[in-house]
Structures are given as C-alpha cells and as structure tokens.
C-alpha cells in the first residue's frame, strides 16, 4: 500500500491500529514478565507443574481484569 494513495481518514485509521497493536504487545510483554517472575520459581522443565500453571492462569486473569478496570477509569475521566 502506497502512503501517497491514502487519504487522511485512512491514514489516521492505520495509525490508530498500529498504536493499539503496540499497546497490546507492550501489555503482553509486561504480563509475561510479571507473571513469569511471580509463578516460575525454579528452572522450568518441559512442562509447567500444576501449581505453576494455575498461578500463571490466575496471574494473567488478574492482570487483564486490572487492565480493563484502569482503562475504564481513564475513559470515564475523559468524558
């Protein structure tokens, strides 16, 4: 896609999509780092133990829940 052929609305849409993609990548990286540090205490083997798996799942769910709460809070402050 040639940038010169894009109109302003299309360009803004593409920029917005790229910003969202970058934010999601950053969130996944933070989630991975935080949950890994919290849940994986030893050297990982070929599979996670049941306690590690449960911890990772719970940690990721809490992280996502808090991210949604924070996002909604920021949105309400902008209105």
mmCIF file of C-alpha atoms in Angstrom:
data_model
loop_
_atom_site.group_PDB
_atom_site.id
_atom_site.type_symbol
_atom_site.label_atom_id
_atom_site.label_comp_id
_atom_site.label_asym_id
_atom_site.label_seq_id
_atom_site.Cartn_x
_atom_site.Cartn_y
_atom_site.Cartn_z
ATOM 1 C CA UNK A 1 0.000 0.000 0.000
ATOM 2 C CA UNK A 2 1.470 3.314 -1.111
ATOM 3 C CA UNK A 3 1.270 6.050 1.553
ATOM 4 C CA UNK A 4 0.619 8.710 -1.077
ATOM 5 C CA UNK A 5 -2.623 6.976 -2.092
ATOM 6 C CA UNK A 6 -4.078 7.103 1.430
ATOM 7 C CA UNK A 7 -6.459 9.843 2.406
ATOM 8 C CA UNK A 8 -6.317 11.453 5.819
ATOM 9 C CA UNK A 9 -9.043 9.270 7.356
ATOM 10 C CA UNK A 10 -7.409 6.053 6.141
ATOM 11 C CA UNK A 11 -4.031 7.201 7.412
ATOM 12 C CA UNK A 12 -5.471 8.072 10.833
ATOM 13 C CA UNK A 13 -7.171 4.662 10.980
ATOM 14 C CA UNK A 14 -3.916 2.876 10.167
ATOM 15 C CA UNK A 15 -2.001 4.925 12.730
ATOM 16 C CA UNK A 16 -4.644 4.153 15.351
ATOM 17 C CA UNK A 17 -4.474 0.425 14.561
ATOM 18 C CA UNK A 18 -0.693 0.437 14.870
ATOM 19 C CA UNK A 19 -0.872 2.260 18.212
ATOM 20 C CA UNK A 20 -3.360 -0.305 19.504
ATOM 21 C CA UNK A 21 -1.140 -3.150 18.287
ATOM 22 C CA UNK A 22 1.884 -1.608 20.026
ATOM 23 C CA UNK A 23 -0.084 -1.177 23.265
ATOM 24 C CA UNK A 24 -1.225 -4.803 23.164
ATOM 25 C CA UNK A 25 2.330 -6.009 22.556
ATOM 26 C CA UNK A 26 3.557 -3.932 25.493
ATOM 27 C CA UNK A 27 0.792 -5.271 27.734
ATOM 28 C CA UNK A 28 1.567 -8.876 26.798
ATOM 29 C CA UNK A 29 5.272 -8.301 27.486
ATOM 30 C CA UNK A 30 4.532 -6.790 30.904
ATOM 31 C CA UNK A 31 2.070 -9.547 31.757
ATOM 32 C CA UNK A 32 4.548 -12.230 30.707
ATOM 33 C CA UNK A 33 7.349 -10.702 32.735
ATOM 34 C CA UNK A 34 5.281 -10.095 35.879
ATOM 35 C CA UNK A 35 3.578 -13.481 35.899
ATOM 36 C CA UNK A 36 6.728 -15.389 34.989
ATOM 37 C CA UNK A 37 8.674 -13.758 37.842
ATOM 38 C CA UNK A 38 5.852 -14.458 40.279
ATOM 39 C CA UNK A 39 4.961 -18.022 39.280
ATOM 40 C CA UNK A 40 8.081 -19.710 37.938
ATOM 41 C CA UNK A 41 10.418 -20.060 40.870
ATOM 42 C CA UNK A 42 12.784 -22.717 39.589
ATOM 43 C CA UNK A 43 14.235 -23.767 36.288
ATOM 44 C CA UNK A 44 11.336 -24.668 34.010
ATOM 45 C CA UNK A 45 11.208 -28.183 32.643
ATOM 46 C CA UNK A 46 9.445 -29.429 29.546
ATOM 47 C CA UNK A 47 6.050 -28.657 31.152
ATOM 48 C CA UNK A 48 4.780 -26.395 33.909
ATOM 49 C CA UNK A 49 3.781 -28.012 37.175
ATOM 50 C CA UNK A 50 0.100 -27.819 38.077
ATOM 51 C CA UNK A 51 0.806 -25.113 40.658
ATOM 52 C CA UNK A 52 2.830 -23.077 38.131
ATOM 53 C CA UNK A 53 0.121 -23.465 35.523
ATOM 54 C CA UNK A 54 -2.581 -22.416 37.964
ATOM 55 C CA UNK A 55 -0.507 -19.473 39.167
ATOM 56 C CA UNK A 56 0.160 -18.292 35.599
ATOM 57 C CA UNK A 57 -3.512 -18.548 34.706
ATOM 58 C CA UNK A 58 -4.655 -16.663 37.810
ATOM 59 C CA UNK A 59 -1.960 -14.032 37.413
ATOM 60 C CA UNK A 60 -2.834 -13.404 33.775
ATOM 61 C CA UNK A 61 -6.548 -13.161 34.612
ATOM 62 C CA UNK A 62 -5.911 -10.659 37.421
ATOM 63 C CA UNK A 63 -3.612 -8.636 35.176
ATOM 64 C CA UNK A 64 -6.234 -8.473 32.425
ATOM 65 C CA UNK A 65 -9.005 -7.607 34.901
ATOM 66 C CA UNK A 66 -6.942 -4.761 36.351
ATOM 67 C CA UNK A 67 -6.037 -3.504 32.876
ATOM 68 C CA UNK A 68 -9.729 -3.324 31.985
ATOM 69 C CA UNK A 69 -10.572 -1.519 35.235
ATOM 70 C CA UNK A 70 -7.793 1.010 34.657
ATOM 71 C CA UNK A 71 -8.803 1.539 31.024
ATOM 72 C CA UNK A 72 -12.444 2.137 32.020
ATOM 73 C CA UNK A 73 -11.326 4.564 34.726
ATOM 74 C CA UNK A 74 -9.261 6.581 32.228
ATOM 75 C CA UNK A 75 -12.153 6.582 29.768
ATOM 76 C CA UNK A 76 -14.548 7.896 32.401
ATOM 77 C CA UNK A 77 -12.111 10.685 33.265
ATOM 78 C CA UNK A 78 -12.037 11.809 29.611
ATOM 79 C CA UNK A 79 -15.809 12.163 29.317
#
